[in-house]
Tab-separated table of C-alpha atoms in Angstrom:
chain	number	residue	atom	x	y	z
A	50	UNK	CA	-21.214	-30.786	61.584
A	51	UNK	CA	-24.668	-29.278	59.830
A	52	UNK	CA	-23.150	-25.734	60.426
A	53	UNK	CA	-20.325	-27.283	58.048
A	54	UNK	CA	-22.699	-28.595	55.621
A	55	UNK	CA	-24.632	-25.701	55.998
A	56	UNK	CA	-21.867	-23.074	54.871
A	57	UNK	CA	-20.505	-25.661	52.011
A	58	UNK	CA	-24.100	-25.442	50.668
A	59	UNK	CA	-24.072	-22.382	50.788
A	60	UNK	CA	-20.887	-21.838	49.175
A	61	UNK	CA	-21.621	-23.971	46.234
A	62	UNK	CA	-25.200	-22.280	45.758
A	63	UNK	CA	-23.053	-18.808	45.672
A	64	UNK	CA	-20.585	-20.308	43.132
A	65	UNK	CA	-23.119	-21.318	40.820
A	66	UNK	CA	-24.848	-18.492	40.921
A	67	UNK	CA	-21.487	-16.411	39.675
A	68	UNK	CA	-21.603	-15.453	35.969
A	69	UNK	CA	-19.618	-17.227	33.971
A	70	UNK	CA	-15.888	-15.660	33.014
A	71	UNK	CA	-16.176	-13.678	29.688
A	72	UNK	CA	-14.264	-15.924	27.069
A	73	UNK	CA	-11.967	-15.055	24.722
A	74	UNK	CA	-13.111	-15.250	21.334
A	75	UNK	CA	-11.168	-14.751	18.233
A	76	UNK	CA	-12.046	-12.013	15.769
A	77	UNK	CA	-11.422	-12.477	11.768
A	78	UNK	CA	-9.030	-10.422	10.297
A	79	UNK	CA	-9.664	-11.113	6.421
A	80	UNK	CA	-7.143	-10.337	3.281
A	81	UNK	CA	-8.007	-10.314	-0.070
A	82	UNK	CA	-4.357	-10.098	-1.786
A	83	UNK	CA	-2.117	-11.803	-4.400
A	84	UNK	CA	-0.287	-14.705	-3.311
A	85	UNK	CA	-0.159	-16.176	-6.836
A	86	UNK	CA	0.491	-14.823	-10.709
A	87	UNK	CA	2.768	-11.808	-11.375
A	88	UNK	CA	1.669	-9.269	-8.330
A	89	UNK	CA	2.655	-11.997	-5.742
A	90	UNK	CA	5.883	-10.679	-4.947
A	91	UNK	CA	5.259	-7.411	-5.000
A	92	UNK	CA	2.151	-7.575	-2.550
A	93	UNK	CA	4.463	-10.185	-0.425
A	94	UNK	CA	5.401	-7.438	2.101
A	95	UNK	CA	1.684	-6.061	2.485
A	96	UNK	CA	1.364	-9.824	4.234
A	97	UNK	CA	4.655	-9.177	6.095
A	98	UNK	CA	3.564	-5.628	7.614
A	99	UNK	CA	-0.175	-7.293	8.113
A	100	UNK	CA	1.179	-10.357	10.303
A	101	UNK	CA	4.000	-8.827	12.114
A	102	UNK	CA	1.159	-6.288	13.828
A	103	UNK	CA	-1.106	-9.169	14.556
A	104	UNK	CA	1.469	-10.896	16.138
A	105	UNK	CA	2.849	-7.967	18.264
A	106	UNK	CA	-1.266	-7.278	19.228
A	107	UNK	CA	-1.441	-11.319	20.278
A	108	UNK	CA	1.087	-11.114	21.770
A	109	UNK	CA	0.262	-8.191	24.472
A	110	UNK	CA	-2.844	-9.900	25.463
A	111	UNK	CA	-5.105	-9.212	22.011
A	112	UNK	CA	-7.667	-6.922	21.964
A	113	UNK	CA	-9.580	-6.802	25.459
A	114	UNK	CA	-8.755	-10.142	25.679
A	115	UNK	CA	-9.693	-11.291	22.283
A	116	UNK	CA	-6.948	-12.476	18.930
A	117	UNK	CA	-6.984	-11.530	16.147
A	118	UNK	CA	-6.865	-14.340	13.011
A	119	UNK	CA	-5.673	-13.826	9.575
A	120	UNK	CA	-7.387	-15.648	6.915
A	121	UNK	CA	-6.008	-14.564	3.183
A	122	UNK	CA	-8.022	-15.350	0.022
A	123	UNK	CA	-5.652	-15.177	-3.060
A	124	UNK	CA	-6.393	-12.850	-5.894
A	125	UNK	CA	-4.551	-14.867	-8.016
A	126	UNK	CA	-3.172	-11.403	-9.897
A	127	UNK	CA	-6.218	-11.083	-11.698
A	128	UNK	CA	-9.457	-8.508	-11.589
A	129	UNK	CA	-11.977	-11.331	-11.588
A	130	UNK	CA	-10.153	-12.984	-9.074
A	131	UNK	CA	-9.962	-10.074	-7.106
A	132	UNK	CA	-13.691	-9.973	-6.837
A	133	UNK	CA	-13.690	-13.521	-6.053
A	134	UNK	CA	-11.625	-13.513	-3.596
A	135	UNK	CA	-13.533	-10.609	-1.565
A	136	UNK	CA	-16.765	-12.807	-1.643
A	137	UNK	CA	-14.691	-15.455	-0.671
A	138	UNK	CA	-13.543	-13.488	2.716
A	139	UNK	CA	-17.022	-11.307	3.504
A	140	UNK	CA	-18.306	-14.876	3.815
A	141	UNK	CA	-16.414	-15.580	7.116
A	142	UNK	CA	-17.716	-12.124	8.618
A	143	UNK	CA	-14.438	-10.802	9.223
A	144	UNK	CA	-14.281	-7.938	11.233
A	145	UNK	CA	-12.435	-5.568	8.586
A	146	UNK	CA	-10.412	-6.541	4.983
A	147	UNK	CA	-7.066	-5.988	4.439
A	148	UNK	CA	-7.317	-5.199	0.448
A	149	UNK	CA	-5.290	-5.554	-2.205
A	150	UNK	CA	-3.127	-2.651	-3.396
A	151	UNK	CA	-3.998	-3.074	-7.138
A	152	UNK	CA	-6.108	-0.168	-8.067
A	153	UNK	CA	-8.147	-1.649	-10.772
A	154	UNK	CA	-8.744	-4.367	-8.699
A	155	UNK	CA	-10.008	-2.173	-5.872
A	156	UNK	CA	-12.144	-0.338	-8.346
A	157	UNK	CA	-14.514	-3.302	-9.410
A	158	UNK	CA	-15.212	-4.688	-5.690
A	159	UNK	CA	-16.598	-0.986	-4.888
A	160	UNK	CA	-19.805	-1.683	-5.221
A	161	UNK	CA	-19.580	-4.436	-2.521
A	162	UNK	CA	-17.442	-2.513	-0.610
A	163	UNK	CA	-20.025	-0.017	0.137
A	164	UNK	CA	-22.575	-2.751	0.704
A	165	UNK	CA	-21.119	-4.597	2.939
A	166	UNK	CA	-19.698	-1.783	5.072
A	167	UNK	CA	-17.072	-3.722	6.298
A	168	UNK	CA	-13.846	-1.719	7.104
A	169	UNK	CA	-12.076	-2.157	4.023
A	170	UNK	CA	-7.610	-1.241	3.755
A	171	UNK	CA	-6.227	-0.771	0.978
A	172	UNK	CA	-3.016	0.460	-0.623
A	173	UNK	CA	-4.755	1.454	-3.781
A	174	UNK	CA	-3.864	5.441	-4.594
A	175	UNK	CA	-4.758	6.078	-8.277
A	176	UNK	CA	-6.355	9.294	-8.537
A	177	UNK	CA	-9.264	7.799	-10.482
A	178	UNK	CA	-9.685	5.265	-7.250
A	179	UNK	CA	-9.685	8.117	-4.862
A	180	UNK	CA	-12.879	9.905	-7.213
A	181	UNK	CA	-14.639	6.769	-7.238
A	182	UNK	CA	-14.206	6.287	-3.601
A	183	UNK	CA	-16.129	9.380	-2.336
A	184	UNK	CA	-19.392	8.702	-0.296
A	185	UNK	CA	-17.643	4.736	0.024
A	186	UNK	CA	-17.436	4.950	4.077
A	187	UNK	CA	-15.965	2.108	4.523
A	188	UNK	CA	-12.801	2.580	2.020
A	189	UNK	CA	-9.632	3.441	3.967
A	190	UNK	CA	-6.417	4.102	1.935
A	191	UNK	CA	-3.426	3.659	4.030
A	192	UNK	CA	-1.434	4.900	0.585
A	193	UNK	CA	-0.721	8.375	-0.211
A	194	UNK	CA	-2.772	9.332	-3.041
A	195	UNK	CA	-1.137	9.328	-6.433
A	196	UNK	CA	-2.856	12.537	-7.062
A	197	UNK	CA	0.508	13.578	-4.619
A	198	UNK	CA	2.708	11.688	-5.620
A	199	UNK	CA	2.938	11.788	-9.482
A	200	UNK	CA	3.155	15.464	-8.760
A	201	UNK	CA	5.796	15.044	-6.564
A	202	UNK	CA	7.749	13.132	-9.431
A	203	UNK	CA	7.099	15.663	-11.888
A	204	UNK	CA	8.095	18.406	-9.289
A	205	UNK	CA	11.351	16.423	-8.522
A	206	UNK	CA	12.347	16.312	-12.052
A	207	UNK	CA	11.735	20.220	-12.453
A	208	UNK	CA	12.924	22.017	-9.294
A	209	UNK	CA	14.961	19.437	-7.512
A	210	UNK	CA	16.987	18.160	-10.913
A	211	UNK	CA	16.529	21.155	-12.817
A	212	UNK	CA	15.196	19.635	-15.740
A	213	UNK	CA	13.076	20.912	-18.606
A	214	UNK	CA	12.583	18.444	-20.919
A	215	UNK	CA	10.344	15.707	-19.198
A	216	UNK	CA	8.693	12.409	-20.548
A	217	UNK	CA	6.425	10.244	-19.459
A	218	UNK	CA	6.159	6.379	-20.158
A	219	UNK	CA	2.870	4.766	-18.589
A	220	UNK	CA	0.707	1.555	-18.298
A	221	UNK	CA	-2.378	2.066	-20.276
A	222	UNK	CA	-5.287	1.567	-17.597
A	223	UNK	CA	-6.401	3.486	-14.756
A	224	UNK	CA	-3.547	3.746	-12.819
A	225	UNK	CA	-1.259	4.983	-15.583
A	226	UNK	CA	-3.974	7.723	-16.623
A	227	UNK	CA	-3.822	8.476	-13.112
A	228	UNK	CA	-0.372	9.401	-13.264
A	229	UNK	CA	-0.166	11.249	-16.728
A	230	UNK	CA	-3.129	13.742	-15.902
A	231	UNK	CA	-1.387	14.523	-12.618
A	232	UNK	CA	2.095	14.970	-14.223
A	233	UNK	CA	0.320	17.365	-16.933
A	234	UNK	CA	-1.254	19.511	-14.275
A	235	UNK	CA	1.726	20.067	-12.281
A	236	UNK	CA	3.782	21.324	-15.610
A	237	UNK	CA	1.171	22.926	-16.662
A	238	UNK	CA	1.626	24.910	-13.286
A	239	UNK	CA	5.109	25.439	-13.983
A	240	UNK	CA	4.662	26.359	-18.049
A	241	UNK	CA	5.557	23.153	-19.621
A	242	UNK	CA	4.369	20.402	-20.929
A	243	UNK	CA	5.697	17.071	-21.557
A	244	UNK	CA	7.869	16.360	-24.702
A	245	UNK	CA	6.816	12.838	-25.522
A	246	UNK	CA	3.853	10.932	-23.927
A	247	UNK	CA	4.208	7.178	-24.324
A	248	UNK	CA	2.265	4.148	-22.919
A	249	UNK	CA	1.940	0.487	-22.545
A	250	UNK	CA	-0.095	-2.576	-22.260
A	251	UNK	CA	0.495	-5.060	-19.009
A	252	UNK	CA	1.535	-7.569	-20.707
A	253	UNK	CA	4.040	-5.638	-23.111
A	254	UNK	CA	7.830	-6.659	-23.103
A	255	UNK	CA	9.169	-4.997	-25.650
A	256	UNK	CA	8.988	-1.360	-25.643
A	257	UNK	CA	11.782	0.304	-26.977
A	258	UNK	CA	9.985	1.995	-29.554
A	259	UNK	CA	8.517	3.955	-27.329
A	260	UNK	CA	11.699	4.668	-25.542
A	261	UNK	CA	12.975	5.612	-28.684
A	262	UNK	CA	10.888	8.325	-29.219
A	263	UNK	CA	11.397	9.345	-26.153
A	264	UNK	CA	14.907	9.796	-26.560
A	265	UNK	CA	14.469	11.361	-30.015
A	266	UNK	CA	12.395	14.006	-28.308
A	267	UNK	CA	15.411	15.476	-26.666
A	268	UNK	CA	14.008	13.910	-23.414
A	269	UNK	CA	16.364	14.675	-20.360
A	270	UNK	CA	14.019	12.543	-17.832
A	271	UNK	CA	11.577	9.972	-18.194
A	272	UNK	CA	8.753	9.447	-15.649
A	273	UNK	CA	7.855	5.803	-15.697
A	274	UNK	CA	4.426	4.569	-14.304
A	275	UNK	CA	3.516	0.771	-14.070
A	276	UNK	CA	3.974	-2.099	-12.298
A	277	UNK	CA	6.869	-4.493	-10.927
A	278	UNK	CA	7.105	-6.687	-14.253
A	279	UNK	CA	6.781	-3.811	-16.541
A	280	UNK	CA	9.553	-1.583	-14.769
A	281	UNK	CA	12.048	-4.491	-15.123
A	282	UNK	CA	11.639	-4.737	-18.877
A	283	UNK	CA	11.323	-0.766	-19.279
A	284	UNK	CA	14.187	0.183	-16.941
A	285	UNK	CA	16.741	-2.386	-18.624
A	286	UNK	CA	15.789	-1.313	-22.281
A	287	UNK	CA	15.780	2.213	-21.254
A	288	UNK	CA	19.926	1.400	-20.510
A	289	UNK	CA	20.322	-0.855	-23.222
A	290	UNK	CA	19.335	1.711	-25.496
A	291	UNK	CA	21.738	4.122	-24.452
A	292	UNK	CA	19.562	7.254	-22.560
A	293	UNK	CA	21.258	8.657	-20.165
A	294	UNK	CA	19.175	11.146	-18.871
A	295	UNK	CA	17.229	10.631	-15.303
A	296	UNK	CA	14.595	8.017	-15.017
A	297	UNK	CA	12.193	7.966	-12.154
A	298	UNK	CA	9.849	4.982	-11.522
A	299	UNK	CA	6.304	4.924	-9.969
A	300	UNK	CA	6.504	3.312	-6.416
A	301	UNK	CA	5.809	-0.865	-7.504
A	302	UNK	CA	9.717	0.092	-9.315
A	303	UNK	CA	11.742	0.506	-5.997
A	304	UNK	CA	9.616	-2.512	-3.886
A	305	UNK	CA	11.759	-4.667	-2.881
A	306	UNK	CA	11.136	-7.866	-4.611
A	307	UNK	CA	11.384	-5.523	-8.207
A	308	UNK	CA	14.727	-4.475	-6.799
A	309	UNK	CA	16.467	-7.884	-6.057
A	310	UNK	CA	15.295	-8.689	-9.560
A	311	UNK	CA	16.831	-5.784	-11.705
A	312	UNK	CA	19.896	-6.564	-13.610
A	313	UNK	CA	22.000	-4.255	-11.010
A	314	UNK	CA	23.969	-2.119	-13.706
A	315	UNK	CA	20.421	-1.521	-15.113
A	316	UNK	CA	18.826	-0.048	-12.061
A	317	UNK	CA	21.772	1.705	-10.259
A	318	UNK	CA	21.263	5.547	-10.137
A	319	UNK	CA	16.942	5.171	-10.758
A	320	UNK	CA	14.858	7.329	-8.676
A	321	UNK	CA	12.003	6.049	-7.211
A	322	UNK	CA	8.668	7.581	-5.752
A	323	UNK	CA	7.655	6.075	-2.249
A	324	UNK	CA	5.186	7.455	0.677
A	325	UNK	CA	8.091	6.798	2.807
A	326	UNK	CA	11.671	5.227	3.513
A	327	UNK	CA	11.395	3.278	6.771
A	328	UNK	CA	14.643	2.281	6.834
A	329	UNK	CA	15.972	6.056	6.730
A	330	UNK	CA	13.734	6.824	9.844
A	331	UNK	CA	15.653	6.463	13.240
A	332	UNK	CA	12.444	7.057	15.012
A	333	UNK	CA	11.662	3.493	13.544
A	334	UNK	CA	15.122	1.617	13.611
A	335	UNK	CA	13.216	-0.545	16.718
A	336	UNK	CA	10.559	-1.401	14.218
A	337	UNK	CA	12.757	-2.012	11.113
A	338	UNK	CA	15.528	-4.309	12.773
A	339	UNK	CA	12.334	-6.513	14.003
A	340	UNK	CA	10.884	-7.020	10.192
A	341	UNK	CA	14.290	-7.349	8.899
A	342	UNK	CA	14.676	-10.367	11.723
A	343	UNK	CA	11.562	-11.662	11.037
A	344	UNK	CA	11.507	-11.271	7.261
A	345	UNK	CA	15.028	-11.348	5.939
A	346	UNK	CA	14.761	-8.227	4.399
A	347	UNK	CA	14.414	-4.708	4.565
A	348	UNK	CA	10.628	-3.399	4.785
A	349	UNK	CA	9.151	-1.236	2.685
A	350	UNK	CA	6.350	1.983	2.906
A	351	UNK	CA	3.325	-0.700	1.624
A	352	UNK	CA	4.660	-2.911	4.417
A	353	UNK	CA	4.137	-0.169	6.828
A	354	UNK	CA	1.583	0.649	5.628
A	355	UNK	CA	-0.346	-1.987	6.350
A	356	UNK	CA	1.242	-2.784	9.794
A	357	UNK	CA	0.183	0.576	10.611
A	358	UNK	CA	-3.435	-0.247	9.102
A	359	UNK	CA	-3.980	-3.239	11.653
A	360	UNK	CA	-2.438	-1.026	14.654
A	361	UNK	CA	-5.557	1.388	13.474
A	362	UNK	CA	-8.142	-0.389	13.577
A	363	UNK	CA	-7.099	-2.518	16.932
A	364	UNK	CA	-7.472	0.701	18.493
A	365	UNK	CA	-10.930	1.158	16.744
A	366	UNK	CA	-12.424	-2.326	18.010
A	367	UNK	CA	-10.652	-1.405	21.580
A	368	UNK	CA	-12.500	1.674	21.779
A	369	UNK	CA	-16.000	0.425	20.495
A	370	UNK	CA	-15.519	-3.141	19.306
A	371	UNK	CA	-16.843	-4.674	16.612
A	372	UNK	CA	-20.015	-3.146	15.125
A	373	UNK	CA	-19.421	-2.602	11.437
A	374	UNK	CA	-21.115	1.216	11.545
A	375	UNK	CA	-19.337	1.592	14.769
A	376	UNK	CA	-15.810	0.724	13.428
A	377	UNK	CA	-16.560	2.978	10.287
A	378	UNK	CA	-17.304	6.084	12.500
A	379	UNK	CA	-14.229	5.661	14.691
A	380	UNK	CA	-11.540	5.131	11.845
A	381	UNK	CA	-13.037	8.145	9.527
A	382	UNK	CA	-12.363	10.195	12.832
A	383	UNK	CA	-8.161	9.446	12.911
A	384	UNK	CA	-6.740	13.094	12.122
A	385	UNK	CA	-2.943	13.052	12.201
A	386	UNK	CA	-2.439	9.196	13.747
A	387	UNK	CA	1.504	8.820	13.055
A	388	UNK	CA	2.535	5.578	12.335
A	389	UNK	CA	5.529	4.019	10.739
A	390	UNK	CA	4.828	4.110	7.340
A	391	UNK	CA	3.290	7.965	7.542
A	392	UNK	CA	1.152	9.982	8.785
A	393	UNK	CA	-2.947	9.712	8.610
A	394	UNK	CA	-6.163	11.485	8.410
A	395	UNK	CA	-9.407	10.184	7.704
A	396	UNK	CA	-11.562	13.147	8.911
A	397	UNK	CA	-12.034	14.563	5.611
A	398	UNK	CA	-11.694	11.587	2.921
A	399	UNK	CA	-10.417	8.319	2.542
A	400	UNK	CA	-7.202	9.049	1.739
A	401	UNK	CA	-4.809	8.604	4.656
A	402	UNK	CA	-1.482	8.962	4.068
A	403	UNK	CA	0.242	12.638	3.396
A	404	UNK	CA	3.823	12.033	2.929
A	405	UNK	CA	5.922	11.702	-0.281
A	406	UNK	CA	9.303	10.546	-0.750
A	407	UNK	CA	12.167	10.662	-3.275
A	408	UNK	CA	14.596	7.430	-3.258
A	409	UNK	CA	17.714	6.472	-5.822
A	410	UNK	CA	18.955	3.014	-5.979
A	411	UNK	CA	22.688	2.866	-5.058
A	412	UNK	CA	24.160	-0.713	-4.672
A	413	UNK	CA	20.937	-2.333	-4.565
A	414	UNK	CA	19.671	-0.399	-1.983
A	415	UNK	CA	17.855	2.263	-1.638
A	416	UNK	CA	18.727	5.756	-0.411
A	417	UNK	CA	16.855	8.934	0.570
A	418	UNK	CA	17.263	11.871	-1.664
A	419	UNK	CA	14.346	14.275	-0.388
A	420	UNK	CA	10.655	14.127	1.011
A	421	UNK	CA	7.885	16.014	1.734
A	422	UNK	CA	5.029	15.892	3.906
């Protein structure tokens, strides 16, 4: 009977002795986006894309054991807010920010972007963004620059169309700059230069005079540059008023939410710029039936995008967890990581994605017309 005790003693001593199992802990995923005010819809999907890879990384265990939580902060559609809202999240110490895809917006949190150091995502790609961004470490843009893509437009117009006569109608802040300088330099490449050069303010809603001089310039295509509100008023005017020449719309024209809210007769035959067309990807059909179950609609590139942002960096915090400097280093080394939305290198810059593509609206939907890589 004491050999019994003896060995249960012993057993118990032993047991207490063991280190304690590691214990899953969850890690902050923060999100500093518009939930409210007139860039809520459009930044809906960026939520969409965000959850639906948290979910799927949950749901396979989480990383090395660990979740991942989501906690949004609302920009409330607005610049201060914007900067509000990213106090708001580096409070909670969240592991990395999934940012807002407003430019501007990106533009005044720089400053505590680079001194935080926090892993920072964002679908912001005005040229002027990406020039401000150099030497900010911690600034990864899961867009394709616009510094590609207005080109692109401007290229489409000219080689694919065969058009000579181009115009451009664009918001009046950074983003819209962005897009005419770009435009200029790739005519300027090919000998032309725009016949009209019109612009905007946000909160404009009438701007036919502008189209109007567009159209009295002999215009045969009009490169439009703005956001969701502005291309519903611009694209409906631009058929009221009777041009019938091509019209292609920055990327925030073909989102989803801006197309279910087009006056369809208005919007049918529009091109549209995107980084890509999930939908048209068989490669991604898996992917795109799940979001489209989930969602109730089709996803978009920004949606993706930012799936494809939170896939990233799960791999980053696998590999060396979740040291801030540690996180930076290991995400500004991804050279040719293919996701769903595109393709993306952060070796030399923050700007990740490479692909451009061409879309028309037919029926509501979009189709694809050409892309490049």
């Amino acid at each position: 009977m004491n050999t019994i005790k003896t060995i249960i003693s012993a057993l118990a001593l032993g047991a207490g002795m063991l280190p304690a199992l590691a214990q899953a802990e969850d890690i902050n995923l923060g999100m500093v986006i518009a939930t409210t005010g007139p860039f809520a819809g459009g930044e809906a999907s960026l939520i969409h894309g965000t959850r639906m890879a948290i979910e799927e990384i949950n749901g396979a265990g989480g990383i090395n054991g660990d979740k991942l939580v989501l906690v949004i902060e609302d920009t409330g559609s607005e610049q201060t807010g914007a900067i509000n809202a990213f106090n708001r999240i580096v409070s909670i110490e969240p592991v990395a920010i999934m940012n807002t895809t407003i430019s501007g917006f990106v533009m005044s949190q720089m400053g505590m972007i680079e001194d935080e150091g926090i892993p920072t995502f964002t679908g912001g790609a005005s040229p002027q963004l990406a020039a401000d961004a150099k030497g900010t470490e911690a600034l990864f843009r899961v867009r394709t620059s616009d510094i590609l893509v207005a080109k692109a437009a401007a290229r489409f117009a000219t080689k694919n169309l065969g058009l000579e006569k181009i115009a451009v109608l664009r918001l009046n802040n950074e983003y819209g700059n962005g897009w005419i300088r770009m435009i200029e330099e790739q005519l300027a490449e090919e000998g032309k230069t725009p016949v009209a050069v019109e612009s905007f303010e946000s909160v404009d809603r009438d701007v036919t005079a502008q189209i109007l001089r567009i159209k009295n310039a002999g215009a045969e295509a009009i490169i439009v540059a703005g956001d969701p509100p502005n291309h519903l008023v611009i694209v409906q005017q631009i058929r009221q008023l009777g041009f019938d020449g091509a019209v292609i719309v920055s990327n925030s024209g073909v989102l989803p939410s801006t197309l279910a809210a087009y006056a369809p007769e208005a919007a049918e035959g529009i091109y549209g710029t995107v980084d890509s067309l999930p939908v048209a990807d068989p490669a991604h059909a898996e992917w795109v039936e799940r979001y489209r179950s989930a969602y109730d609609m089709n996803p978009d590139f920004a949606a993706a995008e930012y799936y494809d942002g939170v896939k990233m960096l799960a791999d980053a915090i696998a590999k060396v967890g979740t040291d801030r400097a540690a996180l930076v280093a290991e995400l500004r080394g991804i050279d040719g990581y293919k996701g769903v939305g595109t393709t993306y290198s952060y070796a030399n810059g923050g700007d990740g994605g490479t692909s451009v593509a061409i879309v028309q609206v037919e029926n509501g939907g979009l189709k694809l017309v050409t892309s490049v890589d």
